[in-house]
Every structure is written in structure tokens, then in C-alpha cells.
XYZ file of N, CA, C and O in Angstrom:
628
model
N 0.949 -1.324 -0.050
C 0.144 0.020 0.051
C 0.948 1.394 0.097
O 1.997 1.359 0.970
N 0.487 2.015 -1.284
C 1.432 3.344 -0.898
C 0.688 4.562 -0.214
O -0.635 4.629 -0.788
N 1.302 5.514 0.364
C 0.963 6.751 0.828
C 0.371 7.805 -0.379
O 1.228 7.530 -1.425
N -0.626 8.389 0.192
C -1.149 9.246 -1.650
C -0.216 10.351 -1.278
O 0.208 11.208 -0.148
N 0.334 10.929 -2.544
C 1.178 12.301 -2.481
C 0.283 13.243 -2.095
O -0.835 13.307 -2.319
N 0.993 14.185 -1.571
C 0.292 15.451 -0.963
C -0.161 16.197 -2.041
O 0.597 16.065 -3.148
N -1.128 17.001 -2.216
C -1.484 17.827 -3.174
C -0.429 18.987 -2.859
O -0.003 19.136 -1.993
N -0.376 19.693 -4.299
C 0.511 20.885 -4.499
C -0.173 21.938 -4.954
O -1.112 21.765 -5.786
N -0.012 22.792 -4.552
C -0.529 24.185 -5.112
C 0.635 25.067 -5.234
O 1.849 25.218 -4.564
N 0.665 25.987 -6.171
C 1.884 27.277 -6.398
C 1.293 28.425 -6.460
O -0.086 28.919 -6.996
N 1.472 29.670 -6.126
C 0.866 31.353 -6.222
C 2.035 32.233 -6.225
O 2.908 31.825 -5.991
N 1.309 33.031 -6.595
C 2.192 34.665 -6.757
C 1.784 35.361 -6.054
O 0.386 35.610 -5.533
N 2.779 35.852 -4.597
C 2.083 37.046 -3.562
C 2.552 38.463 -4.275
O 3.908 38.723 -4.363
N 1.910 39.275 -4.541
C 2.049 40.613 -5.199
C 2.383 41.390 -4.102
O 1.757 41.293 -2.723
N 3.231 42.303 -4.245
C 3.651 43.319 -3.450
C 3.738 44.487 -3.698
O 4.347 44.669 -5.180
N 3.750 45.492 -2.865
C 3.941 46.927 -3.226
C 4.495 47.862 -2.192
O 4.060 47.620 -0.997
N 5.484 48.902 -2.626
C 5.672 49.637 -1.628
C 4.705 50.832 -1.244
O 4.615 51.712 -2.421
N 4.085 51.328 -0.390
C 3.465 52.547 -0.215
C 4.215 53.737 0.900
O 4.755 53.116 1.436
N 3.135 54.328 1.021
C 3.672 55.489 2.034
C 3.525 54.923 3.284
O 3.973 55.430 4.450
N 2.233 53.957 3.273
C 2.112 53.377 4.800
C 3.186 52.171 5.094
O 2.569 51.567 5.824
N 3.603 51.950 3.887
C 4.399 50.929 4.098
C 4.349 49.501 3.043
O 3.901 49.717 2.383
N 5.049 48.004 3.416
C 4.941 47.222 2.700
C 3.336 46.649 2.677
O 2.580 46.411 3.300
N 2.640 46.492 1.199
C 1.437 45.902 1.169
C 1.550 44.518 0.362
O 2.232 44.519 -0.435
N 0.783 43.625 0.366
C 0.408 42.670 -0.253
C -0.939 42.213 -0.466
O -1.751 43.019 -0.101
N -1.041 41.485 -1.883
C -2.629 41.174 -2.599
C -2.937 39.904 -2.098
O -2.142 38.911 -2.072
N -3.995 39.696 -1.242
C -4.294 38.413 -0.741
C -5.586 38.641 -1.235
O -6.665 39.541 -1.246
N -6.342 37.328 -1.547
C -7.429 37.232 -1.842
C -8.823 36.322 -0.797
O -7.981 35.487 0.129
N -9.926 36.362 -0.324
C -10.353 36.301 0.445
C -11.533 34.530 -0.218
O -11.889 35.054 -1.543
N -11.113 33.802 0.496
C -11.859 32.207 -0.588
C -13.179 32.397 -0.554
O -13.683 33.035 0.267
N -13.448 32.155 -1.454
C -15.236 32.259 -2.152
C -15.731 30.943 -1.743
O -15.377 29.987 -1.205
N -17.255 31.000 -1.707
C -17.875 29.995 -1.678
C -18.620 30.007 0.107
O -18.069 30.793 0.713
N -19.680 29.433 0.542
C -20.238 29.400 1.577
C -19.475 28.844 2.824
O -20.059 29.322 3.659
N -18.641 28.214 2.740
C -17.852 27.334 3.744
C -17.037 28.665 4.430
O -16.736 28.944 5.473
N -16.680 29.906 3.486
C -15.617 30.817 4.054
C -16.607 31.935 3.986
O -16.171 33.127 4.625
N -17.871 32.010 3.784
C -18.744 33.391 3.699
C -18.725 34.353 4.844
O -18.540 35.320 4.920
N -18.392 33.638 5.989
C -18.853 34.271 7.434
C -17.438 34.620 7.988
O -17.383 34.787 9.199
N -16.466 34.094 7.475
C -15.083 33.852 8.074
C -14.161 35.353 7.491
O -14.392 35.140 6.484
N -13.285 35.756 8.369
C -12.200 36.664 7.810
C -10.865 36.095 8.031
O -10.507 35.927 7.263
N -10.780 36.285 9.606
C -9.336 35.269 9.838
C -9.625 34.112 9.418
O -10.455 33.002 9.691
N -8.054 33.919 9.009
C -7.733 32.540 8.512
C -8.351 32.182 6.863
O -8.629 30.816 6.565
N -9.411 33.214 6.622
C -9.780 32.886 5.166
C -9.150 33.731 3.974
O -9.905 33.571 3.096
N -7.941 34.220 4.410
C -7.535 34.872 3.001
C -6.174 34.219 2.476
O -5.335 33.601 3.536
N -5.924 34.261 1.249
C -4.840 33.457 0.671
C -3.756 34.141 -0.105
O -4.635 35.223 -0.428
N -2.679 33.599 -0.323
C -1.941 34.010 -1.578
C -2.843 33.512 -2.909
O -3.125 32.002 -2.647
N -2.944 34.453 -3.987
C -3.791 33.391 -4.852
C -2.869 32.381 -5.423
O -1.790 32.567 -6.086
N -3.402 31.427 -5.415
C -2.983 29.900 -6.010
C -3.695 28.907 -6.398
O -5.020 29.207 -5.885
N -3.050 27.862 -6.832
C -4.050 26.534 -7.396
C -3.097 25.190 -7.144
O -1.841 25.275 -7.390
N -4.278 24.131 -7.243
C -3.128 23.210 -7.676
C -2.577 22.647 -8.532
O -3.252 23.339 -10.074
N -1.799 22.074 -9.204
C -1.053 21.923 -10.361
C -0.559 19.787 -10.237
O -0.537 19.413 -9.416
N -0.262 19.726 -11.545
C 0.092 18.467 -11.411
C 1.449 18.118 -11.384
O 1.833 19.097 -11.848
N 2.030 17.098 -11.072
C 3.543 17.167 -10.884
C 4.174 17.328 -11.955
O 5.377 17.826 -12.264
N 3.627 16.992 -13.702
C 4.058 17.187 -14.484
C 4.684 19.253 -15.103
O 5.473 19.214 -15.660
N 3.677 19.742 -14.381
C 3.303 21.125 -14.585
C 4.632 21.805 -13.770
O 4.451 21.316 -12.465
N 5.371 22.554 -14.056
C 6.489 23.107 -12.970
C 5.735 24.293 -12.322
O 4.878 24.925 -12.779
N 6.301 24.232 -11.071
C 5.460 25.299 -10.425
C 5.367 26.686 -10.299
O 4.423 27.354 -10.412
N 6.492 27.087 -11.500
C 6.294 28.406 -11.418
C 5.345 28.854 -12.616
O 4.367 29.815 -12.873
N 5.258 28.085 -13.375
C 3.932 28.060 -14.340
C 2.679 27.894 -14.252
O 1.685 28.954 -14.310
N 2.606 26.999 -13.271
C 1.330 26.927 -12.414
C 1.065 27.945 -11.714
O -0.281 28.555 -11.829
N 2.046 28.348 -10.907
C 1.700 29.790 -10.503
C 1.141 30.837 -11.213
O 0.085 32.013 -10.609
N 1.567 31.443 -12.245
C 1.413 31.880 -13.451
C 0.116 31.854 -13.403
O -1.108 32.906 -13.852
N -0.278 30.856 -14.097
C -1.776 30.227 -14.931
C -3.088 30.368 -13.687
O -4.005 30.878 -13.878
N -2.670 29.787 -12.637
C -3.439 29.865 -11.250
C -3.802 31.439 -11.033
O -4.622 31.819 -10.658
N -2.700 32.431 -11.033
C -2.902 33.821 -10.939
C -4.067 34.232 -12.082
O -4.753 35.160 -11.517
N -3.884 34.016 -13.205
C -4.634 34.513 -13.462
C -6.289 33.799 -13.902
O -7.012 34.625 -13.654
N -6.237 32.584 -13.632
C -7.537 31.747 -13.317
C -8.357 32.423 -12.311
O -9.425 32.452 -12.161
N -7.642 32.483 -11.100
C -8.430 32.986 -9.980
C -8.690 34.505 -9.698
O -9.494 34.636 -8.932
N -7.976 35.477 -10.535
C -8.223 36.787 -10.337
C -8.877 37.279 -11.782
O -9.316 38.480 -11.898
N -8.521 36.863 -12.933
C -9.144 37.198 -14.021
C -8.327 38.336 -14.650
O -8.373 39.042 -15.515
N -6.855 38.180 -14.402
C -5.894 39.199 -14.438
C -4.606 38.592 -15.267
O -4.036 37.784 -14.500
N -3.741 39.481 -15.786
C -2.740 38.464 -16.166
C -1.571 38.726 -14.892
O -1.222 39.872 -14.162
N -0.894 37.861 -14.578
C 0.189 37.799 -14.030
C 1.457 39.240 -14.307
O 1.670 38.930 -15.151
N 1.562 39.918 -13.443
C 2.736 40.844 -13.762
C 3.972 40.157 -14.094
O 4.607 39.085 -13.345
N 4.324 40.853 -14.929
C 6.214 40.331 -15.080
C 6.926 41.112 -13.920
O 6.582 42.163 -13.191
N 8.315 40.769 -14.035
C 9.145 41.232 -12.567
C 9.814 40.145 -12.181
O 9.332 39.044 -12.371
N 10.872 40.743 -11.364
C 11.743 39.569 -11.031
C 10.943 38.914 -9.594
O 10.271 39.315 -9.216
N 11.292 37.736 -9.888
C 10.039 36.501 -8.860
C 11.037 36.151 -7.756
O 12.188 35.612 -7.865
N 10.516 36.627 -6.692
C 11.450 36.355 -5.306
C 10.849 35.165 -4.610
O 9.857 35.004 -4.257
N 11.815 33.949 -4.933
C 11.121 32.557 -4.183
C 11.196 32.826 -2.699
O 11.652 32.813 -2.061
N 9.896 32.241 -2.184
C 9.550 32.275 -0.731
C 9.121 31.085 -0.425
O 9.124 30.884 0.723
N 9.721 30.170 -0.932
C 9.915 28.698 -0.618
C 8.400 27.779 -0.213
O 7.112 28.107 -1.092
N 8.315 26.886 0.209
C 7.089 25.934 0.714
C 6.760 26.166 1.969
O 7.495 26.583 2.696
N 5.102 25.782 2.270
C 4.944 25.643 3.499
C 3.821 24.355 3.054
O 3.428 23.964 2.130
N 3.466 23.883 4.728
C 2.466 23.035 4.487
C 1.302 23.010 5.371
O 1.803 23.720 6.365
N 0.276 23.463 4.491
C -0.888 23.589 5.176
C -1.162 22.806 6.248
O -1.257 21.512 6.174
N -2.422 22.844 7.172
C -3.090 21.981 7.946
C -3.558 20.868 7.486
O -3.315 19.713 7.787
N -3.786 20.570 6.120
C -4.941 19.470 5.499
C -3.570 19.307 4.837
O -3.892 17.692 4.248
N -2.024 19.279 5.073
C -0.871 18.584 4.304
C -1.124 19.096 2.819
O 0.373 18.491 2.167
N -1.575 20.036 2.398
C -1.129 20.411 0.868
C 0.239 21.297 1.119
O 0.431 21.818 2.160
N 1.159 21.180 0.412
C 2.502 21.567 0.201
C 2.095 23.010 -0.849
O 1.570 22.927 -1.991
N 2.193 24.283 -0.496
C 2.154 25.310 -1.172
C 3.531 26.019 -1.388
O 4.271 26.324 -0.199
N 3.607 26.510 -2.570
C 5.161 27.072 -3.204
C 4.753 28.404 -3.584
O 3.788 28.841 -4.173
N 5.492 29.663 -3.285
C 4.843 30.584 -3.511
C 6.521 31.682 -4.061
O 7.448 31.480 -3.421
N 5.977 32.397 -4.629
C 6.738 33.628 -5.404
C 6.107 34.950 -4.903
O 4.778 35.171 -5.417
N 7.038 36.046 -4.770
C 6.639 37.290 -4.462
C 7.030 38.081 -5.996
O 8.160 37.814 -6.532
N 6.384 39.195 -6.235
C 6.640 39.825 -7.304
C 5.911 41.485 -7.102
O 4.808 41.450 -6.807
N 6.895 42.282 -7.227
C 6.309 43.747 -6.784
C 5.700 43.847 -8.347
O 5.939 43.728 -9.028
N 4.594 44.589 -7.790
C 3.637 45.112 -8.712
C 2.724 45.997 -8.394
O 1.903 45.452 -6.805
N 2.119 47.050 -8.950
C 1.129 47.856 -8.428
C -0.121 47.895 -8.921
O -0.608 48.248 -9.926
N -0.870 46.291 -9.123
C -2.033 45.874 -9.795
C -2.770 46.753 -9.726
O -3.805 46.593 -8.541
N -3.781 47.338 -10.641
C -4.947 47.642 -11.036
C -6.004 46.320 -10.536
O -6.016 45.814 -11.285
N -6.863 46.250 -9.473
C -7.734 45.334 -9.101
C -9.134 45.814 -9.604
O -9.829 44.938 -9.441
N -9.416 46.610 -10.681
C -10.805 47.036 -11.266
C -11.036 46.163 -12.145
O -12.319 45.497 -12.598
N -9.945 45.378 -13.139
C -10.801 44.147 -13.746
C -10.716 42.740 -13.113
O -10.791 41.836 -13.643
N -10.698 42.870 -11.691
C -11.097 41.545 -11.024
C -11.781 40.924 -11.523
O -12.881 40.884 -11.219
N -11.708 39.538 -12.100
C -12.989 38.737 -12.179
C -12.334 37.294 -12.223
O -12.219 36.501 -13.229
N -12.910 36.900 -10.749
C -12.276 35.421 -10.299
C -13.256 34.232 -11.127
O -14.258 34.370 -11.693
N -12.456 33.627 -11.413
C -12.558 32.011 -11.903
C -13.894 31.300 -10.872
O -13.823 32.029 -9.673
N -14.292 30.373 -11.137
C -15.152 29.699 -10.250
C -15.125 28.077 -9.909
O -14.395 27.721 -10.900
N -15.836 27.769 -9.134
C -15.848 26.189 -8.838
C -17.367 25.755 -8.883
O -18.105 26.955 -8.470
N -17.576 24.469 -8.922
C -18.801 24.127 -8.411
C -19.090 23.187 -7.443
O -17.857 22.047 -7.236
N -19.698 22.757 -6.293
C -19.836 22.243 -5.387
C -21.326 21.883 -5.132
O -22.561 22.809 -5.216
N -21.660 20.642 -4.466
C -23.121 20.744 -3.855
C -23.243 21.640 -2.664
O -22.265 21.475 -1.696
N -24.520 21.960 -2.716
C -24.807 23.064 -1.694
C -25.992 23.328 -1.996
O -26.787 23.582 -2.817
N -26.676 23.416 -0.706
C -26.446 22.616 0.567
C -25.808 21.104 0.824
O -26.274 20.709 -0.132
N -24.881 21.023 1.698
C -24.869 19.440 1.534
C -25.820 18.317 1.388
O -26.959 18.593 2.354
N -25.569 17.463 0.721
C -26.314 16.347 0.613
C -27.510 16.676 0.018
O -28.873 15.889 0.040
N -27.915 17.705 -0.653
C -28.986 18.340 -1.291
C -29.489 17.708 -2.429
O -30.226 17.876 -3.277
N -27.716 17.441 -3.457
C -28.042 17.016 -4.721
C -27.905 18.224 -5.401
O -28.087 18.067 -6.936
N -27.946 19.387 -5.211
C -27.871 20.789 -5.981
C -26.274 21.230 -6.134
O -25.630 21.290 -5.091
N -25.806 21.034 -7.642
C -24.809 21.784 -7.765
C -24.786 23.141 -8.162
O -25.492 23.714 -8.581
N -24.080 24.264 -7.067
C -23.994 25.346 -7.451
C -22.347 26.210 -7.295
O -21.617 25.384 -7.169
N -22.478 27.174 -8.576
C -21.046 27.634 -8.703
C -21.066 28.762 -7.608
O -21.777 29.543 -7.348
N -19.193 28.845 -7.140
C -19.208 29.789 -6.269
C -17.720 30.603 -6.857
O -17.096 29.763 -7.596
N -17.564 31.827 -6.585
C -16.136 32.390 -7.159
C -14.984 31.818 -6.328
O -15.340 31.326 -5.134
N -14.137 31.358 -6.893
C -12.960 30.732 -6.399
C -11.904 31.632 -5.100
O -12.223 31.572 -4.182
N -12.030 33.291 -5.542
C -11.965 34.324 -4.355
C -13.247 35.491 -4.930
O -13.559 35.529 -5.494
N -13.606 35.668 -3.475
C -14.603 36.604 -3.974
C -14.611 37.993 -3.596
O -15.171 38.734 -3.996
N -12.978 38.234 -3.357
C -12.907 39.727 -3.018
C -11.199 39.745 -2.929
O -10.745 38.522 -2.253
N -10.409 40.492 -3.213
C -9.238 40.845 -3.036
C -8.718 42.277 -2.798
O -9.809 43.013 -2.586
N -7.572 42.344 -1.871
C -7.590 43.527 -1.273
C -5.862 43.684 -0.917
O -5.150 42.611 -0.698
N -5.745 44.830 -1.212
C -4.402 45.197 -0.417
C -4.027 45.321 0.646
O -5.123 46.063 1.205
N -3.113 44.611 1.511
C -3.023 44.792 2.914
C -2.159 44.992 3.453
O -0.863 44.644 2.664
N -1.799 46.083 4.475
C -0.602 45.859 5.263
C -0.276 44.559 5.615
O -0.987 43.912 5.885
N 1.355 44.748 6.198
C 1.687 43.183 6.686
C 1.004 42.772 7.816
O 0.827 41.598 8.179
N 0.397 43.359 8.874
C 0.203 43.686 10.081
C -1.359 43.167 9.884
O -1.632 42.028 10.269
N -2.095 43.310 8.846
C -3.475 43.331 8.904
C -3.378 41.768 8.216
O -4.312 40.851 8.479
N -2.694 41.428 7.256
C -2.677 40.260 6.479
C -2.080 39.204 7.164
O -2.635 38.194 7.196
N -1.195 39.290 8.388
C -0.890 38.616 9.257
C -2.222 38.021 9.797
O -2.168 36.834 10.144
N -2.919 38.894 10.417
C -4.444 38.253 11.007
C -5.131 37.581 10.303
O -5.937 37.117 10.845
N -5.251 37.851 9.026
C -6.370 37.244 8.013
C -5.894 35.768 7.095
O -6.814 35.204 6.727
N -4.536 35.933 7.119
C -4.301 34.840 6.068
C -4.474 33.477 6.637
O -3.833 33.288 7.909
N -4.326 32.553 5.753
C -4.779 31.147 6.711
C -3.026 30.940 7.187
O -1.826 31.313 7.075
N -3.158 30.391 8.493
C -2.204 30.204 9.225
C -0.840 30.152 8.641
O 0.456 30.710 8.961
N -0.500 28.964 7.857
C 0.515 28.361 7.523
C 1.142 29.116 6.387
O 2.330 29.574 6.224
N 0.377 29.845 5.987
C 0.998 30.976 4.868
C 1.460 31.987 5.495
O 2.325 33.094 4.542
N 1.319 32.483 6.774
C 1.839 33.758 7.243
C 3.534 33.758 7.177
O 4.108 34.594 7.073
N 4.053 32.419 6.884
C 5.428 32.598 6.978
C 6.137 33.017 5.166
O 6.770 33.502 5.208
N 5.256 33.096 4.408
C 5.412 33.826 2.995
C 5.315 35.221 3.626
O 6.394 35.999 2.547
N 4.562 36.065 4.311
C 4.791 37.060 4.865
C 6.036 37.339 5.333
O 6.401 38.578 5.020
N 6.488 36.699 6.516
C 8.081 36.927 7.216
C 8.516 36.626 6.170
O 10.011 37.521 6.099
N 8.681 36.002 5.103
C 9.856 35.813 4.264
C 9.956 37.135 3.493
O 10.983 37.161 2.951
N 8.768 37.345 2.758
C 8.918 38.732 2.346
C 9.616 39.894 2.824
O 10.464 40.539 2.306
N 9.039 39.977 3.909
C 9.589 40.983 5.076
C 11.165 41.276 4.865
O 11.932 42.196 5.207
N 11.470 39.793 5.558
C 13.166 39.739 5.244
C 13.416 40.237 3.991
O 14.549 41.038 4.161
N 13.157 39.717 3.060
C 13.931 40.072 1.690
C 13.539 41.434 1.361
O 14.600 42.296 0.904
N 12.457 42.314 1.875
C 12.314 43.542 1.484
C 13.015 44.422 2.651
O 13.119 45.608 2.259
N 13.339 43.918 3.505
C 13.866 44.898 4.792
C 14.942 45.428 4.802
O 15.819 46.514 4.690
């Protein structure tokens, strides 16, 4: 019997320097399970990829799918990996960009809702995105992903 391989996701953490300090772009997870949650419900725009797809390419593809915006070009700062509570391994890169969010048009997913109702409903992958200062971002981001914020702060410091 072989152990199931952990799911892998890759993402891009946009950042910008403002008069208020360093800000990062995070997305609030869409769907009914996250609708009333704030703390722990924000994420680096990311998504799963197959083993044969390079993580960097997956990160750029998923950024476009989740936000409906082209991933910006620029120097990619590797932020390494984290393992989330469910065992998913997330790899991220930081890219400096002052992205205009007016074109935000998230991708969607389908799930049975309410549970065991037999009804399939469509929900946005991310229901909103926001530029957040590092302090506020740390309060809202998925716990394991806070390491990406720390690594970015070290790089930018």
C-alpha cells in the first residue's frame, strides 16, 4: 500500500511599497464555507497543479484563473514552501507590482450546496481581493501562509 502524494499548489504574492509601508495582495476564499469567516480565510492567489507542470508556470496560470488578471512580469522572489494543516504543500513567489484590481474577475468552482441536497452551485474561487499591510495580512491569512509574509519582509527589509 502506498501513501497518497500530498496535493501541491503554487501561487504568486504581489507586493508594493506605499507611504503606509509594504502591502501584499491577498484573496478571500469564495464559497459558502468561507462566507462568514475573515481571519484564516485569506490566501495568496494560488492553485493546484499536476506533478508534470512546473510550479512557476502553475503559479502564473493560477493567478490568471483566480483573479482574471494577467500575472505581472518582474523579478520573482522565491518564498519557498509551506505545508498547510490539511497537508497541502504550497510554493510561492513574490513579485513587485502595483496591480490595478478594477478588472478582478475570479474563476469559479462548482460544489454541492447545501450539503447532501443534490444541488450543484457555482461559487467564485476568490470573492474579493485587497491590498493589505503586513500586520493586517498576518491577522487574516491562512496560518501556514504567514511564513510567506515573514520571508517577504526579510527580503524587503
